[in-house]
Structures are given as C-alpha cells and as structure tokens.
Coordinates of C-alpha atoms in Angstrom, one line a residue:
M1 CA 12.8 96.8 52.4
T2 CA 12.1 93.1 51.7
A3 CA 14.5 90.1 51.9
A4 CA 14.7 90.1 48.1
T5 CA 15.8 93.8 47.8
P6 CA 19.1 93.8 46.0
T7 CA 22.0 95.8 47.5
I8 CA 24.8 97.9 46.2
S9 CA 27.8 98.6 48.4
T10 CA 29.6 101.9 48.1
A11 CA 32.0 104.0 50.0
F12 CA 29.0 105.9 51.5
T13 CA 27.2 102.8 52.7
E14 CA 30.4 101.5 54.3
L15 CA 31.1 104.9 55.9
V16 CA 27.6 105.3 57.4
G17 CA 26.7 101.7 58.0
V18 CA 23.5 101.6 55.9
T19 CA 22.3 99.0 53.5
H20 CA 21.5 101.1 50.5
P21 CA 23.1 104.3 49.1
V22 CA 19.9 106.3 49.4
V23 CA 19.5 109.4 51.6
Q24 CA 16.3 111.1 52.8
T25 CA 17.3 114.7 53.2
G26 CA 16.5 116.8 56.3
M27 CA 13.4 118.9 55.3
G28 CA 12.1 121.4 57.7
W29 CA 8.7 120.5 59.2
V30 CA 8.8 117.2 57.1
S31 CA 11.7 115.1 58.3
G32 CA 10.5 114.1 61.7
P33 CA 10.9 110.8 63.6
A34 CA 8.3 108.9 61.6
L35 CA 9.8 109.6 58.1
T36 CA 13.4 109.4 59.3
S37 CA 12.9 106.0 61.1
A38 CA 10.9 104.6 58.2
T39 CA 13.8 105.4 55.8
A40 CA 16.3 104.0 58.2
N41 CA 14.3 100.8 58.7
A42 CA 14.1 100.5 54.9
G43 CA 17.9 100.5 54.7
G44 CA 18.6 104.1 53.7
L45 CA 19.9 107.0 55.7
G46 CA 17.1 109.1 57.2
I47 CA 17.9 112.6 58.4
L48 CA 16.0 114.6 61.0
A49 CA 15.5 118.3 60.2
S50 CA 16.3 120.3 63.4
A51 CA 16.4 123.9 62.1
T52 CA 12.7 124.3 62.8
M53 CA 13.0 122.6 66.2
T54 CA 13.8 124.0 69.6
Y55 CA 16.5 122.2 71.5
D56 CA 13.9 120.3 73.6
E57 CA 12.0 119.4 70.5
L58 CA 15.2 118.0 68.9
E59 CA 16.0 116.0 72.0
H60 CA 12.5 114.5 72.0
A61 CA 12.8 113.8 68.2
I62 CA 16.1 112.0 68.6
I63 CA 14.8 109.9 71.4
R64 CA 11.6 109.0 69.6
T65 CA 13.5 108.1 66.4
K66 CA 15.7 105.7 68.4
E67 CA 12.6 104.1 69.8
L68 CA 11.3 103.5 66.2
T69 CA 14.6 102.2 64.7
D70 CA 17.9 100.7 65.7
K71 CA 19.5 101.6 62.4
P72 CA 21.8 104.6 61.8
F73 CA 20.2 108.0 61.1
G74 CA 21.3 111.6 61.0
V75 CA 20.4 115.1 62.1
N76 CA 20.6 118.1 59.9
M77 CA 21.8 121.2 61.8
R78 CA 22.6 124.9 61.4
A79 CA 26.3 125.4 62.1
D80 CA 25.6 129.1 62.7
A81 CA 22.9 128.6 65.3
T82 CA 23.6 130.2 68.6
D83 CA 23.1 126.8 70.4
A84 CA 25.0 124.7 67.8
A85 CA 27.5 123.6 70.5
E86 CA 24.8 122.4 72.8
R87 CA 23.0 120.5 69.9
I88 CA 26.3 118.9 69.0
D89 CA 26.7 117.7 72.6
L90 CA 23.2 116.3 72.3
L91 CA 24.1 114.3 69.2
I92 CA 27.2 113.0 70.9
R93 CA 25.3 112.0 74.0
E94 CA 22.5 110.2 72.1
G95 CA 24.9 108.4 69.8
V96 CA 23.5 109.9 66.5
K97 CA 25.5 108.5 63.6
V98 CA 25.5 111.4 61.1
A99 CA 25.5 115.2 61.4
S100 CA 24.6 117.0 58.2
F101 CA 24.9 120.7 57.6
A102 CA 23.5 123.1 54.9
L103 CA 26.3 125.5 55.9
A104 CA 29.5 123.7 56.8
P105 CA 30.8 123.8 60.3
K106 CA 34.2 125.1 61.1
P107 CA 37.1 122.6 61.6
D108 CA 36.8 122.6 65.4
L109 CA 33.2 121.5 65.3
I110 CA 34.0 118.9 62.7
N111 CA 36.8 117.5 64.7
K112 CA 34.7 117.4 67.9
L113 CA 32.0 115.4 66.1
K114 CA 34.5 113.0 64.5
D115 CA 36.3 112.5 67.8
H116 CA 33.0 111.1 69.1
G117 CA 32.4 108.8 66.1
I118 CA 29.9 111.0 64.3
V119 CA 30.1 111.2 60.5
V120 CA 30.1 114.8 59.2
I121 CA 28.3 115.4 55.9
P122 CA 27.9 119.0 54.7
S123 CA 25.8 119.9 51.7
I124 CA 27.6 122.0 49.1
G125 CA 26.8 123.7 45.8
A126 CA 30.2 124.2 44.2
A127 CA 33.4 122.3 43.6
R128 CA 35.5 124.7 45.6
H129 CA 33.3 124.3 48.6
A130 CA 33.6 120.5 48.4
V131 CA 37.4 120.8 48.4
K132 CA 37.3 123.2 51.3
V133 CA 35.1 121.0 53.6
A134 CA 37.2 118.0 52.6
E135 CA 40.3 119.9 53.8
W136 CA 38.5 120.7 57.0
G137 CA 37.8 117.1 57.7
A138 CA 34.3 116.4 56.4
D139 CA 33.7 112.7 55.8
A140 CA 31.5 113.0 52.8
V141 CA 29.4 115.7 50.9
I142 CA 26.0 116.0 49.5
V143 CA 26.0 117.9 46.2
Q144 CA 22.7 119.5 45.2
G145 CA 22.2 120.6 41.6
G146 CA 19.8 123.3 40.6
E147 CA 16.9 120.9 40.0
G148 CA 16.6 120.4 43.8
G149 CA 14.0 121.9 46.0
G150 CA 14.4 124.5 48.7
H151 CA 17.6 126.5 48.7
T152 CA 19.4 125.7 45.5
G153 CA 22.0 126.9 43.0
P154 CA 22.0 127.6 39.3
V155 CA 24.1 124.6 38.0
A156 CA 22.4 121.4 37.0
T157 CA 23.3 118.2 38.7
T158 CA 24.6 116.7 35.5
L159 CA 27.4 119.4 35.5
L160 CA 27.8 120.1 39.1
L161 CA 28.3 116.5 40.1
P162 CA 31.2 115.7 37.7
S163 CA 32.8 119.1 38.5
V164 CA 32.9 118.2 42.2
L165 CA 34.1 114.6 41.6
D166 CA 36.9 116.0 39.4
A167 CA 37.9 118.6 42.0
L168 CA 38.1 116.0 44.8
G169 CA 40.0 113.4 42.7
D170 CA 39.9 109.7 42.7
D171 CA 40.9 109.4 46.4
G172 CA 38.4 112.0 47.5
I173 CA 35.7 111.7 50.1
P174 CA 32.4 110.0 49.1
V175 CA 30.0 112.3 47.1
V176 CA 26.2 111.9 47.4
A177 CA 24.3 113.4 44.5
A178 CA 21.1 115.4 45.0
G179 CA 18.7 117.3 42.7
G180 CA 16.5 115.5 40.3
F181 CA 16.6 112.0 41.7
F182 CA 13.5 109.8 42.3
D183 CA 14.1 106.3 40.9
G184 CA 16.6 103.5 40.1
R185 CA 17.6 105.1 36.8
G186 CA 18.9 108.1 38.7
L187 CA 20.8 106.1 41.2
A188 CA 22.5 104.1 38.4
A189 CA 23.3 107.3 36.6
A190 CA 24.8 108.9 39.7
L191 CA 26.9 105.8 40.4
S192 CA 28.2 105.8 36.8
Y193 CA 29.4 109.4 37.3
G194 CA 31.3 108.3 40.3
A195 CA 28.9 109.3 43.1
A196 CA 28.5 107.0 46.1
G197 CA 24.8 107.5 46.5
V198 CA 21.8 109.8 45.9
A199 CA 19.9 112.0 48.3
M200 CA 16.2 112.9 47.7
G201 CA 13.8 115.3 49.4
T202 CA 10.7 115.7 47.3
R203 CA 10.5 112.0 46.5
F204 CA 10.5 111.2 50.3
L205 CA 8.1 114.0 51.0
L206 CA 5.7 112.2 48.7
T207 CA 5.5 108.9 50.5
S208 CA 2.9 107.4 52.8
D209 CA 5.3 107.7 55.7
S210 CA 5.6 111.5 55.3
S211 CA 3.6 113.6 57.8
V212 CA 2.6 116.2 55.2
P213 CA -1.2 116.5 54.9
D214 CA -2.7 114.3 52.2
S215 CA -4.4 117.3 50.6
V216 CA -0.9 118.9 50.2
K217 CA 0.5 115.7 48.8
Q218 CA -2.2 115.7 46.2
E219 CA -1.3 119.3 45.3
Y220 CA 2.2 118.1 44.6
L221 CA 1.0 115.1 42.5
K222 CA -0.9 117.4 40.2
R223 CA 2.2 119.3 39.1
G224 CA 4.3 119.0 36.0
L225 CA 8.0 119.6 35.3
N226 CA 7.4 123.3 34.7
D227 CA 5.4 124.0 37.8
T228 CA 8.2 125.2 40.1
T229 CA 9.8 128.6 40.6
V230 CA 13.2 129.6 41.9
S231 CA 12.1 132.6 44.0
L232 CA 14.2 135.3 45.7
K233 CA 11.1 136.7 47.4
V234 CA 10.5 133.9 49.9
D235 CA 13.6 134.5 52.0
G236 CA 16.0 136.5 49.9
M237 CA 18.0 133.5 48.7
P238 CA 17.2 131.3 45.6
H239 CA 14.5 129.0 46.8
R240 CA 12.8 126.4 44.5
V241 CA 9.1 126.1 45.4
L242 CA 5.8 125.0 43.8
D243 CA 4.1 127.7 41.8
T244 CA 1.1 129.0 43.8
E245 CA -0.9 132.2 43.9
L246 CA 1.1 133.2 47.0
V247 CA 4.4 132.7 45.3
D248 CA 3.2 134.6 42.3
A249 CA 2.1 137.4 44.6
L250 CA 5.5 137.4 46.4
E251 CA 7.3 137.5 43.0
K252 CA 5.2 140.5 41.9
G253 CA 5.4 142.3 45.2
S254 CA 8.0 144.8 46.4
Y255 CA 10.9 144.1 48.7
A256 CA 9.5 146.6 51.1
R257 CA 6.3 144.5 51.5
G258 CA 8.4 141.4 51.8
L259 CA 10.4 142.9 54.7
V260 CA 7.2 143.8 56.5
A261 CA 5.9 140.2 56.1
A262 CA 9.2 138.9 57.3
A263 CA 9.1 140.9 60.4
R264 CA 5.6 139.8 61.1
N265 CA 6.6 136.1 60.6
A266 CA 9.6 136.6 62.8
T267 CA 7.2 137.6 65.6
R268 CA 5.1 134.5 65.0
F269 CA 8.1 132.2 64.9
K270 CA 9.4 133.8 68.2
S271 CA 6.0 133.2 69.8
M272 CA 5.8 129.6 68.6
T273 CA 9.3 128.6 69.7
G274 CA 9.6 130.7 72.8
M275 CA 12.9 132.2 71.5
K276 CA 14.0 135.6 72.9
W277 CA 14.5 138.5 70.6
S278 CA 18.2 138.5 71.8
T279 CA 18.6 135.0 70.5
I280 CA 17.0 135.8 67.2
A281 CA 19.3 138.8 66.9
R282 CA 22.4 136.7 67.7
D283 CA 21.3 134.1 65.1
G284 CA 21.0 136.9 62.5
L285 CA 24.5 138.2 63.4
A286 CA 25.9 134.6 63.2
M287 CA 24.2 134.1 59.8
K288 CA 25.7 137.4 58.6
K289 CA 29.2 136.5 59.7
A290 CA 29.0 133.0 58.3
S291 CA 27.7 133.9 54.8
D292 CA 27.6 136.6 52.2
R293 CA 23.9 137.4 52.8
T294 CA 22.8 141.0 53.0
W295 CA 20.9 142.3 56.0
Q296 CA 17.8 142.4 53.8
Q297 CA 18.2 138.7 53.0
I298 CA 18.7 137.8 56.7
I299 CA 15.6 139.7 57.7
M300 CA 13.6 138.0 54.9
A301 CA 14.9 134.6 56.1
A302 CA 12.4 135.0 58.9
N303 CA 9.7 134.2 56.3
T304 CA 10.9 130.7 55.7
P305 CA 9.9 128.7 58.9
M306 CA 6.4 130.1 59.0
L307 CA 5.6 130.0 55.3
L308 CA 6.8 126.4 55.1
K309 CA 4.9 125.5 58.3
A310 CA 1.6 126.9 56.9
G311 CA 1.9 124.8 53.8
L312 CA 3.6 121.6 54.9
V313 CA 2.2 121.2 58.4
E314 CA -1.1 123.2 58.5
G315 CA -2.0 122.3 54.9
D316 CA -2.8 125.9 53.9
T317 CA -1.6 126.1 50.4
E318 CA -3.0 129.6 50.0
A319 CA -1.0 131.0 52.9
G320 CA 2.0 128.7 52.8
V321 CA 5.0 127.9 50.6
L322 CA 5.7 124.4 49.3
A323 CA 9.4 123.7 48.7
S324 CA 9.8 121.3 45.8
G325 CA 12.3 120.0 43.3
Q326 CA 11.6 119.9 39.6
V327 CA 11.3 116.2 40.0
V328 CA 7.8 116.7 41.3
G329 CA 6.7 116.5 37.7
M330 CA 7.9 112.9 37.5
I331 CA 6.1 111.6 40.6
D332 CA 2.6 110.2 40.6
D333 CA 2.3 107.9 43.6
L334 CA 2.8 107.7 47.4
P335 CA 4.6 104.5 48.2
S336 CA 6.0 103.7 51.7
C337 CA 9.7 104.3 52.2
A338 CA 10.2 100.6 52.2
E339 CA 8.4 100.2 48.8
L340 CA 10.3 103.2 47.4
I341 CA 13.7 102.1 48.3
D342 CA 13.0 98.5 47.2
S343 CA 11.9 99.8 43.8
I344 CA 14.9 102.1 43.5
M345 CA 17.4 99.4 44.3
T346 CA 15.7 96.7 42.1
D347 CA 15.6 99.1 39.1
A348 CA 19.2 100.4 39.7
V349 CA 20.7 96.9 39.8
A350 CA 18.8 95.8 36.7
R351 CA 20.0 98.8 34.8
I352 CA 23.6 98.4 35.9
D353 CA 23.5 94.7 34.9
A354 CA 22.0 95.7 31.5
L355 CA 24.8 98.1 30.9
A356 CA 27.4 95.5 31.9
A357 CA 25.8 93.2 29.3
L358 CA 26.5 95.7 26.5
R359 CA 30.1 94.8 26.7
G360 CA 29.4 91.4 25.3

C-alpha cells in the first residue's frame, strides 16, 4: 500500500479495523505468516489457514504473524475439530482480531469469541445459512459463489450474493463476496450489489508474497477460464481444482480406489502431524455430526491435506492437487500484496467515480 492508495470505508472495514475492504482467504498450506502479514500490512485482512496446522504450529504461526505486522489479521478454523476449544483459547490469549470458519461454530463458541472482542466471520454458500449464522451472533459472512476455488457450491456469485443480501435485509450483518474476484472492477461490482467487501484466494496465491513454489505459480498462469474442474473424487465434496493428469485419473477412477488412496493419505497425514488414530477418529465423528457428509465422503476427506501439500508445498503437480477458482484464467502476473491491493483500490474508486458521473 502506498500513501496515494485511495480508500473505501464500508461496514466491514469499520468492523474489522482494516483500511481496505479486501480479504485474503485462509488457504491450507498457502496462507501462512508471510502472506497473511503482507496482506495485513497492505491494508487488507489476511487470514491464516489453521486446518493443516497442529496446535503448536498454529501457535507459532500466530506469534510469527504478530512479529511481521501490527495490523489486524484473522485465523481460519474448523469448528468441528476436536481441539477447537483449545484453539479458540489460543486466539483469545494472543489477541487475534478475526476468527473465520468454513463450517459455522455453534452459538456458544460464537459468544465466547465475541465476549473476548474477536470478530466471527463464517463462510456460507446459501442464503438460509447466512440467516442462521446471523441469528447465532456471527458478525459478518463471506459468501462464496461457484466460481471459487476449493470447496464450492453450484450457484454463481452474481446470483448467490444478491440472494444472501436480500435474505439478511438492509440492516443485516456485513457480507463479503467471494468467487471470481481479482481486480477493482470486481470490488466495485460487489459494492454495487450491496456487499461490504470482497475475498480472494487464487488471486492472493498468485502473488510474490505467496510461499507456493514458483514452478507451481507458473502452472497456474498458463491456465485459461475453462481449465478447472469441480471434482467429487478429491475428497467426496465438490472441490474446484486445476485440470491435471492426476485429477483426470481421479475422475475416471472408481470410488473403491479413491477410498484406498484416502486411507493411505490418512496414514501419511497422521505421521506428519503426530496425530493419534483416536484423534482422527474423533475428528471424523465430529465431522459426521456437524454435516450431512456420508462416511465415504469423510474417509475421502483424508485425501485433501496430502494432495494439496504435494502440489502447493512440494511443487509436485503430478502427485498433487491444485485448488483454484475459475478466475485463474484472468490472471497473468505475480504482484506483491501491496501492489495488488493498491491496483484494486485505485481501479475500484475510478470505476465508482465514473459511474457516479453518469448521473450528469
């Protein structure tokens, strides 16, 4: 962010205490202290991804992020994790500003976080879910349309966003739009719908501050708008990823082979994190209780951490999966977070001003 970067104040920026209504989402293996702090220092909201971290790793990541920035940042958590209560206590102790969730926490956890001044922002994929979490006490929501990467739904942002805004009403909690955003035009469009900001994953993955190997970033930059697939074979849930030979093989393979691979990856993940089988089993039971997933889907979910790690950390595009939004086809550069947010805000303000001028 430069001194000349224009600003836009919204209900979201006021709620969270950031300068710009731009969020870097919590991407497993990607959103570490370097990327999160770079986003925060640029005036946006950076979010650490903790689902792929042990408790000790998360504690270290929070402390390191605080060393790199004095600006607000968030942590994305699994509400159904067996150690969710301990992780929430960690956020409280370390004074983290925002707790975000892919699966909304129950009211008691929301209240505990809010009682300690932490802003609670679940991600949702349907208007009814937005209404529910608002009733539970959530402070804001991130609404991801089907264009988004990773776990995603079938409804495009251009329809999902207004449906959520209508359901929440004019006095509803702030809504941050995700899925298909990468520049100032998108921010201006989201604000015109009534959103209070935008959240981006793939666009922040493709920055110079991202820890993803350069060879993998170049693989992303080669891709077009039609080069992603929403696969059910990665972990049993709709998961938007880059088209690769591995994804093609998974799509053509049988569920039986997928379950065998998932079991093998669960063993590797257990070894890497030091988790006990009893803990993994309890996590599975909690996931089953908190969602409508089948046991087959829960077993296949063991694929996700290791397949993403192979691609996004180890740079093995043949053995790994690369989560990606369709927006990958619109990106052709690797700016810093500061350069990215500066360009987004400059373009958004210019377009908003141009629209205002149309009134004569």
